[in-house]
mmCIF file of C-alpha atoms and ligand atoms in Angstrom:
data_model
loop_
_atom_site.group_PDB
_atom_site.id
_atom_site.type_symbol
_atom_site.label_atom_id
_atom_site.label_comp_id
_atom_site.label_asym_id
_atom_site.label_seq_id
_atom_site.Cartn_x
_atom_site.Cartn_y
_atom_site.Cartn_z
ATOM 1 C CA UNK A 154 -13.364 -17.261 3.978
ATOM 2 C CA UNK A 155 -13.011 -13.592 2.564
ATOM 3 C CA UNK A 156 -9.321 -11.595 3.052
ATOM 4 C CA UNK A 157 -9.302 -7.909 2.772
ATOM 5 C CA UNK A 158 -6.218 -6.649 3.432
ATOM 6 C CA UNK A 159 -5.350 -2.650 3.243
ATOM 7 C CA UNK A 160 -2.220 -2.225 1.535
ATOM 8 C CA UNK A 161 0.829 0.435 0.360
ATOM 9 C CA UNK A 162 2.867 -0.393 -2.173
ATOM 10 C CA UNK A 163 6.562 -2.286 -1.484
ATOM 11 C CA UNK A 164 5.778 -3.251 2.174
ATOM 12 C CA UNK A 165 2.006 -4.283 1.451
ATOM 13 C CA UNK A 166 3.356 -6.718 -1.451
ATOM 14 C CA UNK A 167 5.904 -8.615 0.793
ATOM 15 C CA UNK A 168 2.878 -9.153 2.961
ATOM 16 C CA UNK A 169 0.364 -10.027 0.463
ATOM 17 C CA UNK A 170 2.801 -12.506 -1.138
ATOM 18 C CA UNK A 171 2.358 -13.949 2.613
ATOM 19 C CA UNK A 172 -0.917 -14.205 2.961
ATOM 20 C CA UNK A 173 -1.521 -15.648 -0.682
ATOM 21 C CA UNK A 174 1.291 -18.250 0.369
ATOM 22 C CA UNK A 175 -0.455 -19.100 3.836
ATOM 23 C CA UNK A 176 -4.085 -18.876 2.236
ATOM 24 C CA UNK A 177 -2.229 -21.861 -0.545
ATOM 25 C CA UNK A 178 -1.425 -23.522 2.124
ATOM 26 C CA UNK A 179 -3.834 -23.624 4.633
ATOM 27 C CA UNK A 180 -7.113 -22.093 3.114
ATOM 28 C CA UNK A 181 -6.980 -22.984 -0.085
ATOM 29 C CA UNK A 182 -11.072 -22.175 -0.712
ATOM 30 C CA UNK A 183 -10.005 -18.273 1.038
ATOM 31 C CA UNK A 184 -10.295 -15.442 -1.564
ATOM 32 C CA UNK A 185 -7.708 -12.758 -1.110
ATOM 33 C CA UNK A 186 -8.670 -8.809 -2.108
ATOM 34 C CA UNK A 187 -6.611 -6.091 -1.518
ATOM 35 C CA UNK A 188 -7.347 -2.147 -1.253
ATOM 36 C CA UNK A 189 -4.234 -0.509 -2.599
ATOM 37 C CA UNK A 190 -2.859 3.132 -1.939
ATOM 38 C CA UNK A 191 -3.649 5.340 -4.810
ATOM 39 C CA UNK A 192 -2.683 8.576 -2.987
ATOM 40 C CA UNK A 193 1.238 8.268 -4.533
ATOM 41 C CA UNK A 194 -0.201 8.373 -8.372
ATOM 42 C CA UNK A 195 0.404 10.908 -11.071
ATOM 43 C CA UNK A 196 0.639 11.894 -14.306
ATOM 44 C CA UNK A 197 3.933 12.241 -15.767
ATOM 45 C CA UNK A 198 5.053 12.527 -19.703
ATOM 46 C CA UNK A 199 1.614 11.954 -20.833
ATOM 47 C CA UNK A 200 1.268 8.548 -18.226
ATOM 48 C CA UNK A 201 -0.649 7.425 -15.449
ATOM 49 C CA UNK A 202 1.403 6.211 -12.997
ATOM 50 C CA UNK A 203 0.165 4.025 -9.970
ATOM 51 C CA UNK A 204 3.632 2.580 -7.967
ATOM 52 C CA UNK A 205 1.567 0.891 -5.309
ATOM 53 C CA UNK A 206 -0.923 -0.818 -7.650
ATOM 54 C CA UNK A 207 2.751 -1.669 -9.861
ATOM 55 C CA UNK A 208 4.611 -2.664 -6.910
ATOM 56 C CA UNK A 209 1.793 -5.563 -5.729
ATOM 57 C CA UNK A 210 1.446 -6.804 -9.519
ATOM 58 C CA UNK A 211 4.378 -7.058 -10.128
ATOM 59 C CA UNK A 212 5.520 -8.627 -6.877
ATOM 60 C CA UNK A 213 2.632 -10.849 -6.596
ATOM 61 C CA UNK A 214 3.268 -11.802 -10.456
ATOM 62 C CA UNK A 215 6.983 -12.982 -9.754
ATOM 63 C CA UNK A 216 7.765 -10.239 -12.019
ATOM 64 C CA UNK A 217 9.559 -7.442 -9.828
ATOM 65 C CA UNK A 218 13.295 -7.047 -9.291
ATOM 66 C CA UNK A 219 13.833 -8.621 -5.444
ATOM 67 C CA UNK A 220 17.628 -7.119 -5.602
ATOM 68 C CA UNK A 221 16.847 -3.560 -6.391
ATOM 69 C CA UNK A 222 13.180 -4.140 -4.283
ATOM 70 C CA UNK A 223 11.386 -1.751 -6.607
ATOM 71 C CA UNK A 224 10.383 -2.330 -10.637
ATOM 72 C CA UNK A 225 10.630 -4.968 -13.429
ATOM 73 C CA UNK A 226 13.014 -7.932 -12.892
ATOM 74 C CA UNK A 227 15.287 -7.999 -16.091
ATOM 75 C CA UNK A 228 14.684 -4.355 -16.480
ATOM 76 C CA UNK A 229 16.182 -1.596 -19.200
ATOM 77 C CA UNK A 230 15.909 2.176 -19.110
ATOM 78 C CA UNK A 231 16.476 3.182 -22.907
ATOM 79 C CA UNK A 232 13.345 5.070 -22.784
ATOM 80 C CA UNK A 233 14.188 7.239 -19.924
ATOM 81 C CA UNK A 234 17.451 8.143 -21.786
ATOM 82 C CA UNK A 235 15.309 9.631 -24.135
ATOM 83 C CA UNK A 236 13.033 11.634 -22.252
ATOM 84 C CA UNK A 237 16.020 13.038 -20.379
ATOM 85 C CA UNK A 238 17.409 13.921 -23.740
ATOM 86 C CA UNK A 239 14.180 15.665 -25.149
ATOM 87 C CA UNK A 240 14.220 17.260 -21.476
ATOM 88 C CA UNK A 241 10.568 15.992 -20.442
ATOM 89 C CA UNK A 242 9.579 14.291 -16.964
ATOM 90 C CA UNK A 243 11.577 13.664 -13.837
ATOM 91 C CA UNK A 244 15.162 13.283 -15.223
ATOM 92 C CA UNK A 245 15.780 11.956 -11.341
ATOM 93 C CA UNK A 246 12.805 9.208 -11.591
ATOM 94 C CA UNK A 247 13.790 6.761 -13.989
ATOM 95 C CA UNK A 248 10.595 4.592 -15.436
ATOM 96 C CA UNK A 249 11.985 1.566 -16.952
ATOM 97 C CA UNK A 250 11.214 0.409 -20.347
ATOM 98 C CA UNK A 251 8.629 -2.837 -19.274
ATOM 99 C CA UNK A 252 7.395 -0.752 -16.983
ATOM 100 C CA UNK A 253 6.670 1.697 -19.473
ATOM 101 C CA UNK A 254 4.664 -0.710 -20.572
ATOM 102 C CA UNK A 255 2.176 -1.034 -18.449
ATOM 103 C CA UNK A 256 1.793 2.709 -17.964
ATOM 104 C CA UNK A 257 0.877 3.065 -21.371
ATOM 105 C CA UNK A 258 -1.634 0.382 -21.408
ATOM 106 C CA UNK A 259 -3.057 1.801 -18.421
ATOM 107 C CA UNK A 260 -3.036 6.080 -19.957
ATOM 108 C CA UNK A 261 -4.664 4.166 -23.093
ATOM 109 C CA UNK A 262 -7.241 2.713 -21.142
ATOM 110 C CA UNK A 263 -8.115 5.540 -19.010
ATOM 111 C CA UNK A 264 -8.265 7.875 -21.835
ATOM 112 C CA UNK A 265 -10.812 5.694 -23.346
ATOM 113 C CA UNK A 266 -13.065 6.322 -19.818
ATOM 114 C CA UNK A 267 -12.574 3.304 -18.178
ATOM 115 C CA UNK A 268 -11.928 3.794 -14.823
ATOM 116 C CA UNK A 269 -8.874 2.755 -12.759
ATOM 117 C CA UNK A 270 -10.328 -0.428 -10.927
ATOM 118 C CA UNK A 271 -11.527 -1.884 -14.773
ATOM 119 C CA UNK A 272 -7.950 -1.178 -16.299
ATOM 120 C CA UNK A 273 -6.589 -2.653 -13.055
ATOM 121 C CA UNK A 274 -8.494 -5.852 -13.309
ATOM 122 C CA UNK A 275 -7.634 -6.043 -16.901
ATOM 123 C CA UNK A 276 -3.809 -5.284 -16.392
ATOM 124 C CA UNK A 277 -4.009 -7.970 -13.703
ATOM 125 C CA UNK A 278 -5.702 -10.366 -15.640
ATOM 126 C CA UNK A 279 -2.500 -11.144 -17.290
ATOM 127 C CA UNK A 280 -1.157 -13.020 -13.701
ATOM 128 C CA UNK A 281 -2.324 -15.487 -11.742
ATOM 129 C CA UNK A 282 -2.079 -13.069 -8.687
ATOM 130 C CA UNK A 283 -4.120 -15.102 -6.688
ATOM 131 C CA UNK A 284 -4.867 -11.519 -4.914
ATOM 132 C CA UNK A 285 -7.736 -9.756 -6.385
ATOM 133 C CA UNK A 286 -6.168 -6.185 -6.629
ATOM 134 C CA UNK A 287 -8.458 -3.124 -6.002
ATOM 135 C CA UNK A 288 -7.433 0.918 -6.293
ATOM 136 C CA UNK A 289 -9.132 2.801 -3.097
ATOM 137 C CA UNK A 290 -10.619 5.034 -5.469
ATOM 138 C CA UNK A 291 -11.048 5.489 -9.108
ATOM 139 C CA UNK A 292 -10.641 9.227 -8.540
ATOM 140 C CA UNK A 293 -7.418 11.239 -8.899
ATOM 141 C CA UNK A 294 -6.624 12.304 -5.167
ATOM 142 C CA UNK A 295 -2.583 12.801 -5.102
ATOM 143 C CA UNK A 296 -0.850 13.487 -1.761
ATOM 144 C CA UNK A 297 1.002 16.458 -1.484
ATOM 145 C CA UNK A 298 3.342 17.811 1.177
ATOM 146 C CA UNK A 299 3.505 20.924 2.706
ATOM 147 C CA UNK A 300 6.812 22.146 3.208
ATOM 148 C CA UNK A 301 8.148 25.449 3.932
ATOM 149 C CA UNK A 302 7.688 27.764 0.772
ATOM 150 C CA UNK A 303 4.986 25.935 -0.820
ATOM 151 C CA UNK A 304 3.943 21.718 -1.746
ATOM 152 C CA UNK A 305 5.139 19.083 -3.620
ATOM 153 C CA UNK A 306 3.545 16.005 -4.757
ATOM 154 C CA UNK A 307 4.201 13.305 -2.393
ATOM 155 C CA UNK A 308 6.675 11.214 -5.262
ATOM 156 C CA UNK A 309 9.048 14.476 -5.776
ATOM 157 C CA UNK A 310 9.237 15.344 -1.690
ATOM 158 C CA UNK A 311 9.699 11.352 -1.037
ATOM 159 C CA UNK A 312 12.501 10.661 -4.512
ATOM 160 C CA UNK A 313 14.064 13.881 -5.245
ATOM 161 C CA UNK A 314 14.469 15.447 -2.030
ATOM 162 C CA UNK A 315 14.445 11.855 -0.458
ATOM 163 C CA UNK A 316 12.104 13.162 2.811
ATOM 164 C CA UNK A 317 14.903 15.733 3.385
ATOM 165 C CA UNK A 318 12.747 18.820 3.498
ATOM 166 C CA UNK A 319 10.512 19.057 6.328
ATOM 167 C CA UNK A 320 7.126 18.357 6.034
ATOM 168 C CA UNK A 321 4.503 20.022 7.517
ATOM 169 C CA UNK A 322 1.514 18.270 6.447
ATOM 170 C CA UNK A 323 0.244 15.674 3.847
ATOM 171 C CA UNK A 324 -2.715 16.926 2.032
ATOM 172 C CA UNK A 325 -4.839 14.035 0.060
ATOM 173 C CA UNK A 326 -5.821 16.831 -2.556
ATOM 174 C CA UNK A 327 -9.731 16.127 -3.652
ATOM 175 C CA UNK A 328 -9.958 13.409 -1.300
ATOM 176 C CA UNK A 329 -13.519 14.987 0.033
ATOM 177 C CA UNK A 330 -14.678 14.355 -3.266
ATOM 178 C CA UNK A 331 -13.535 10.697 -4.200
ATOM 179 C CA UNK A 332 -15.372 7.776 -3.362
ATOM 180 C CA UNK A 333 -14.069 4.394 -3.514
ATOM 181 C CA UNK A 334 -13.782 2.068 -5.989
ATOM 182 C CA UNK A 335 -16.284 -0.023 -6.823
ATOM 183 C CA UNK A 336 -15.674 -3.475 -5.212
ATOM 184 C CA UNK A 337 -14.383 -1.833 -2.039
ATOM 185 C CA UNK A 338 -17.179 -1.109 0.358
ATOM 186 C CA UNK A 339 -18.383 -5.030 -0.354
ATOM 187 C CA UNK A 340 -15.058 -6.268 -0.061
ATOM 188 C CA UNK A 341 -14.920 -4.434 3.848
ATOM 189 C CA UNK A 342 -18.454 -5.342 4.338
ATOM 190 C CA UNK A 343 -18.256 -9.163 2.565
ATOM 191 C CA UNK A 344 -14.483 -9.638 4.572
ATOM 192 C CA UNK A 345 -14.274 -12.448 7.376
ATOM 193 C CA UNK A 346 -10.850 -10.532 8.356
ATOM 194 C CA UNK A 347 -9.810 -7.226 7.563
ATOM 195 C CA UNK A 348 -5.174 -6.846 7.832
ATOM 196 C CA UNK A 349 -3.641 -3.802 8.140
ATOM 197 C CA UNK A 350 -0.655 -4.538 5.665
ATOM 198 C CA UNK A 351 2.589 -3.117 8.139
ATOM 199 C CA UNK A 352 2.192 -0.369 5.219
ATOM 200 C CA UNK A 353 3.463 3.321 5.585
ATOM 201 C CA UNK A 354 0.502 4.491 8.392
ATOM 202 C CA UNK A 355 0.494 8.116 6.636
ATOM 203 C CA UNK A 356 0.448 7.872 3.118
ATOM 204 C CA UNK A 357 -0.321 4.481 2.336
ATOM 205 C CA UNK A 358 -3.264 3.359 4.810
ATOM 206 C CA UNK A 359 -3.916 7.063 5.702
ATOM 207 C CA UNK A 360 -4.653 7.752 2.390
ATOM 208 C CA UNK A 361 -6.758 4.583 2.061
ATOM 209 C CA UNK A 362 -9.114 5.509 5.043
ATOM 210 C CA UNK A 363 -9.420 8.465 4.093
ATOM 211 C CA UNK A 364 -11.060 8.592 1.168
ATOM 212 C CA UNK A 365 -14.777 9.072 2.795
ATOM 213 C CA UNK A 366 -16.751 6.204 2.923
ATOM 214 C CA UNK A 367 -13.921 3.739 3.969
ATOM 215 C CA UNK A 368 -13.276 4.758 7.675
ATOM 216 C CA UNK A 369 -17.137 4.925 7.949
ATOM 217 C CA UNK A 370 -17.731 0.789 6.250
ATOM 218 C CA UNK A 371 -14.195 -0.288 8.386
ATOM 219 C CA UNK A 372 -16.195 1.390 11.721
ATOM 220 C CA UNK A 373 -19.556 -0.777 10.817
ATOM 221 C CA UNK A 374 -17.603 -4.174 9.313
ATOM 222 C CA UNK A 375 -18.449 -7.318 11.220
ATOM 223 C CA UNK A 376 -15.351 -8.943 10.183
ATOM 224 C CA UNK A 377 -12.320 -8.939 12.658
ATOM 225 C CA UNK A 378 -9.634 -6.016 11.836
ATOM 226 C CA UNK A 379 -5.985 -6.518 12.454
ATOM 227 C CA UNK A 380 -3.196 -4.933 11.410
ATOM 228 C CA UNK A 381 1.049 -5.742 11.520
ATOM 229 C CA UNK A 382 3.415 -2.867 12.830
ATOM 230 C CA UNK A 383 5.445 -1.682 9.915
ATOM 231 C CA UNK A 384 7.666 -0.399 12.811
ATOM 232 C CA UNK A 385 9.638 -2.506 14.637
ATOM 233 C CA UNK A 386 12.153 -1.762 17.796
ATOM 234 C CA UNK A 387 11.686 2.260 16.553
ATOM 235 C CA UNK A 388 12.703 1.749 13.385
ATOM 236 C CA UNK A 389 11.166 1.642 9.971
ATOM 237 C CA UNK A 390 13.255 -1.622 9.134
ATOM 238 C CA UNK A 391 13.252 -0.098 5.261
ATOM 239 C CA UNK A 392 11.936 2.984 3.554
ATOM 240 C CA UNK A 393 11.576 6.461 5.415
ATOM 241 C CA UNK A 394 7.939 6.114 7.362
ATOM 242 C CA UNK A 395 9.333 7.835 10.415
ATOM 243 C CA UNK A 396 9.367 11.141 8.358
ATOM 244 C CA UNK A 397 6.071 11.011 7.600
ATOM 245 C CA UNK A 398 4.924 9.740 10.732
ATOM 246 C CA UNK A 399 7.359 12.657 12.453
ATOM 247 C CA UNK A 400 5.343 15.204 10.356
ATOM 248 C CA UNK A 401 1.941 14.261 12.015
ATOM 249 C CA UNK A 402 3.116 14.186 15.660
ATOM 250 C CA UNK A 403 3.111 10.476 16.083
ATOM 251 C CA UNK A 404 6.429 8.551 17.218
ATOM 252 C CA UNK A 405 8.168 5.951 15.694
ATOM 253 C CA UNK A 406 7.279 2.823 17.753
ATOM 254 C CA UNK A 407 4.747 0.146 17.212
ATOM 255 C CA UNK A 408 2.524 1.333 20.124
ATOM 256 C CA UNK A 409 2.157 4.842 18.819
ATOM 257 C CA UNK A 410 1.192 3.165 15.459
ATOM 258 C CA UNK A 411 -1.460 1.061 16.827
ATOM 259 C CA UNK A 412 -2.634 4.187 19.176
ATOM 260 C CA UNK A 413 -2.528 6.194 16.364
ATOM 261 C CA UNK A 414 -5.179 4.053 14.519
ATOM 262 C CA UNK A 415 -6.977 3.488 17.413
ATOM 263 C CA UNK A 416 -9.243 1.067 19.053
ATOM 264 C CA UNK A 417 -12.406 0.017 16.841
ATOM 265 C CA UNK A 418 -14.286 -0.024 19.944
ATOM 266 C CA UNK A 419 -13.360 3.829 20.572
ATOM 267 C CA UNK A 420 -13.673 4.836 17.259
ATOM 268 C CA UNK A 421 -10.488 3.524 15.298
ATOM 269 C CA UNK A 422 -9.888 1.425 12.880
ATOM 270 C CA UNK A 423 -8.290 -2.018 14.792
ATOM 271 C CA UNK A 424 -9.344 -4.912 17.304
ATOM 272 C CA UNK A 425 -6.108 -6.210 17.293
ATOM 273 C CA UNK A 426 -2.220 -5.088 16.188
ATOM 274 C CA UNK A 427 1.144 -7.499 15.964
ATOM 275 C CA UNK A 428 3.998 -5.898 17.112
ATOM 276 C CA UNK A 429 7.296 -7.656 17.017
ATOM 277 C CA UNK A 430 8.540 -9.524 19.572
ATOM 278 C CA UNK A 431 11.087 -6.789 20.130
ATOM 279 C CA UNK A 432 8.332 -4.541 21.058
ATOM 280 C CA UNK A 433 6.439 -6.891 23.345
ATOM 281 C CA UNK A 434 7.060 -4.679 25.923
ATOM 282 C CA UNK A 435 4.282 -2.494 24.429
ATOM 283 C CA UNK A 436 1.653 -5.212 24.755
ATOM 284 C CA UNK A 437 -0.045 -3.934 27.939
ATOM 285 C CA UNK A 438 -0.468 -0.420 26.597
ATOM 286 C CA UNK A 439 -2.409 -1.275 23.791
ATOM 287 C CA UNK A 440 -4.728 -4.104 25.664
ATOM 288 C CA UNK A 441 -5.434 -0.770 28.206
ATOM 289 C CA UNK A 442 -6.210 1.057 24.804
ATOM 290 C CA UNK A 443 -8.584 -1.955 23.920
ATOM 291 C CA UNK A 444 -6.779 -2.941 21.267
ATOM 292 C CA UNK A 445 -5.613 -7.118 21.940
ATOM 293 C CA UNK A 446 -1.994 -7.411 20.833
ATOM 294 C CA UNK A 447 0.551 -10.078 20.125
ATOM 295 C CA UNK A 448 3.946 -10.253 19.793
ATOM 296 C CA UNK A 449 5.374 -12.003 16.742
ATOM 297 C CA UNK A 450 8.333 -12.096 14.404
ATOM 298 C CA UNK A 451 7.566 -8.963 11.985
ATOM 299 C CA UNK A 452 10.604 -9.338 10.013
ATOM 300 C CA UNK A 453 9.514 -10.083 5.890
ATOM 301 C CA UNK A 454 13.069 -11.596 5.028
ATOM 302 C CA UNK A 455 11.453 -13.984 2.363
ATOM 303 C CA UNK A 456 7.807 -15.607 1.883
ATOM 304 C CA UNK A 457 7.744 -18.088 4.647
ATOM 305 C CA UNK A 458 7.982 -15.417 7.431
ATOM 306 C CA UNK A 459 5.691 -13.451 5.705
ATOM 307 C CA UNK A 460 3.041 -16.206 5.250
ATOM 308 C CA UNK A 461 4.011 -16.997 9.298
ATOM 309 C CA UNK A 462 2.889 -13.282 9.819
ATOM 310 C CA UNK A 463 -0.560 -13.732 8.039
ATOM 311 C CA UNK A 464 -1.038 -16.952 9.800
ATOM 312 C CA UNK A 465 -0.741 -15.360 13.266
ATOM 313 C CA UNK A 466 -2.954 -12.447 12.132
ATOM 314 C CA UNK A 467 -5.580 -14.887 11.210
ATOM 315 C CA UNK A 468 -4.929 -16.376 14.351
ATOM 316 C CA UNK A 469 -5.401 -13.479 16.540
ATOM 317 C CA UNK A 470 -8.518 -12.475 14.480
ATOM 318 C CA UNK A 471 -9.905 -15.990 15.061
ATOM 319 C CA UNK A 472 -9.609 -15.404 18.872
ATOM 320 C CA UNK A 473 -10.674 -11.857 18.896
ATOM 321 C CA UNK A 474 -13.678 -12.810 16.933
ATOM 322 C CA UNK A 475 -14.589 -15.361 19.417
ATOM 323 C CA UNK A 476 -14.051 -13.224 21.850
ATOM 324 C CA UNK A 477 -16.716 -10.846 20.706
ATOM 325 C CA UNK A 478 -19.487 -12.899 19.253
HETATM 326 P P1 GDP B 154 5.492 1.837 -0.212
HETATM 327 O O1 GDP B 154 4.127 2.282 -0.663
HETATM 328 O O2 GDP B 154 6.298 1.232 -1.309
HETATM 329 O O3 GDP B 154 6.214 2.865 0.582
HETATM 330 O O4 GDP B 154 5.232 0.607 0.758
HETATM 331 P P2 GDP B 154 4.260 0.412 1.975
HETATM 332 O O5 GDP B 154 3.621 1.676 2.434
HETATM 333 O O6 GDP B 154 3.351 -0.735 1.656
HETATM 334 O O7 GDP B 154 5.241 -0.151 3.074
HETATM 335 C C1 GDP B 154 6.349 0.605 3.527
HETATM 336 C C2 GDP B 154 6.600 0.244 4.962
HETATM 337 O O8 GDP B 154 6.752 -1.162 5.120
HETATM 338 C C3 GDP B 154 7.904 0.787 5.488
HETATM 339 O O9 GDP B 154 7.688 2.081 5.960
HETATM 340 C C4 GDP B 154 8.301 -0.173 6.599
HETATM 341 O O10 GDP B 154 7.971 0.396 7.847
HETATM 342 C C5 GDP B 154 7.418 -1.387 6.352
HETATM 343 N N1 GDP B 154 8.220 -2.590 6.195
HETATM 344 C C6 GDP B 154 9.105 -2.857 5.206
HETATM 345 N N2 GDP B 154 9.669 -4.077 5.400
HETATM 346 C C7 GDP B 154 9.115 -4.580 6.525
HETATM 347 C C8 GDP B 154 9.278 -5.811 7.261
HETATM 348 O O11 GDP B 154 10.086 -6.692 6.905
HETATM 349 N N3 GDP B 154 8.519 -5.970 8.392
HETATM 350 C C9 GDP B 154 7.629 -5.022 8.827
HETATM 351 N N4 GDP B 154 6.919 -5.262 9.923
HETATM 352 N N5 GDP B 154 7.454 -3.852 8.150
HETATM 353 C C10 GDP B 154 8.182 -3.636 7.030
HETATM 354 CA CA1 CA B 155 3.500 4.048 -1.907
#
């Protein structure tokens, strides 16, 4: 059995960590590939910097910091102190030291020409993921926001200003000319299932099927697509989604999500969407919309309830795909 799951960075590791658990569990011959958000990288003091692509590694490679929920367990920040003092980067976005690791590897690596997806295979490599790990595109295409008085890129409007200034759009600069990754129109077209991480719906999986070519191979896949709400009773549960999802005139609830995506069968991108069961009241809605919905726990409070997640969207996708075949 092929996985493909669509994935942001924080949110979409607590839920791969799930599915690799359930997949140990209960598919153990099931290969796992995730296509990760690329939209929130950037170049800063001389590095590439890919948080989403980070965030999954290091989650998925025990290796992130569960208290702070963001970076290198054990972390140190010496060499922040000293980019602050010579007065380069982001003196409010602190890289720590390990992690400055790896964003050296990867500038060395990409300043040799090898593209994103190689240096991410070979950065992975290190781990035993169990999650093959793939960038939606090996081309630079940064999200900015449009705020009043001019844009941002999407890290300094979502870290510095914390989503406080209001945004007016998201642009996915140079996204009409990326294409993705190699590895990611087979892994749509190869996938038995295709989940909808319960990632940030604007700039993590809007970004992702964006990039042309995606929506398009999603639209044609014969695999079953379902996705998790990353919104749960109206709220975001962590993080600041609702901005985003404020700024493009879609509510905060796990029905406007879904109806946001839309019905594969009218042109969207799902067959099916978990909301919690908090939001079960939403359930009729979205079957009316043609999209068959459940109502599950959707709380990630460790790996078991995330593995119970992926187990009842591979449930759901086994019925839907009976359903239509
Ligand atoms: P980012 O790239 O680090 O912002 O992470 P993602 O885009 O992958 O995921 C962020 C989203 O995950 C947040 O906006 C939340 O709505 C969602 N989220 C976080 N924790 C949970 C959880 O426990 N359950 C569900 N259903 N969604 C969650
Ligand atoms: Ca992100």
């Amino acid at each position: 059995m092929k996985i493909t799951v669509l994935s942001g960075g924080v949110g979409g590791a607590r839920f791969l960590r799930g599915v690799r658990a359930h997949v140990q569990r209960s598919l153990p011959h099931a290969e796992i590939t995730a296509i990760v958000n690329t939209g929130d990288d950037m170049w800063l003091t001389g590095l590439r910097i890919a948080p989403d692509l980070d965030s999954i590694m290091y989650t998925l490679a025990g290796e992130n910091d569960e208290v702070r929920g963001w970076g290198r367990v054990g972390e140190t920040e010496r060499v922040s102190g000293e980019l602050r003092a010579y007065g380069v980067g982001w003196p409010w976005f602190t890289l720590g030291d390990l992690d400055i690791g790896t964003h050296i590897t990867r500038s060395h690596w990409l300043r040799e020409g090898v593209p994103l997806s190689e240096v991410t295979r070979r950065l992975t490599s290190r781990w035993d993921l169990g999650v093959r790990l793939i960038p939606a595109t090996d081309d630079e295409a940064e999200t900015h926001v449009v705020v009043d008085g001019g844009d941002l890129h999407f890290q300094e409007w979502w870290t510095k200003h914390r989503a406080a200034l209001t945004a007016r759009a998201f642009v996915h600069q140079g996204v009409e000319k990326a294409r993705p990754a190699p590895g990611v129109l087979e892994a749509i077209a190869e996938a038995d299932v295709i989940l909808v991480a319960p990632s940030n719906p604007v700039v993590s999986i809007g970004t992702i099927i964006d990039i042309p070519g995606i929506r398009e191979a999603i639209a044609v896949a014969p695999g079953t697509v379902v996705g998790a709400s990353p919104i749960i009773a109206g709220t975001v549960v962590r993080g600041m989604a609702d901005v985003c999802l404020t700024a493009i005139g879609v509510a905060t609830s796990a029905e406007a999500v879904a109806l946001h995506y839309g019905a594969r069968s009218a042109g969207g991108l799902l067959d099916a969407w978990l909301v919690d069961d908090a939001d079960a009241a939403a359930l009729p809605a979205l079957e009316a919309a043609g999209i068959a919905a459940s109502a599950v726990p959707l709380w990630m409070r460790d790996t078991d309830t995330s593995a119970q997640i992926a187990a009842d969207a591979l449930a759901v996708a086994a019925g839907v795909g009976a359903g239509i075949r």
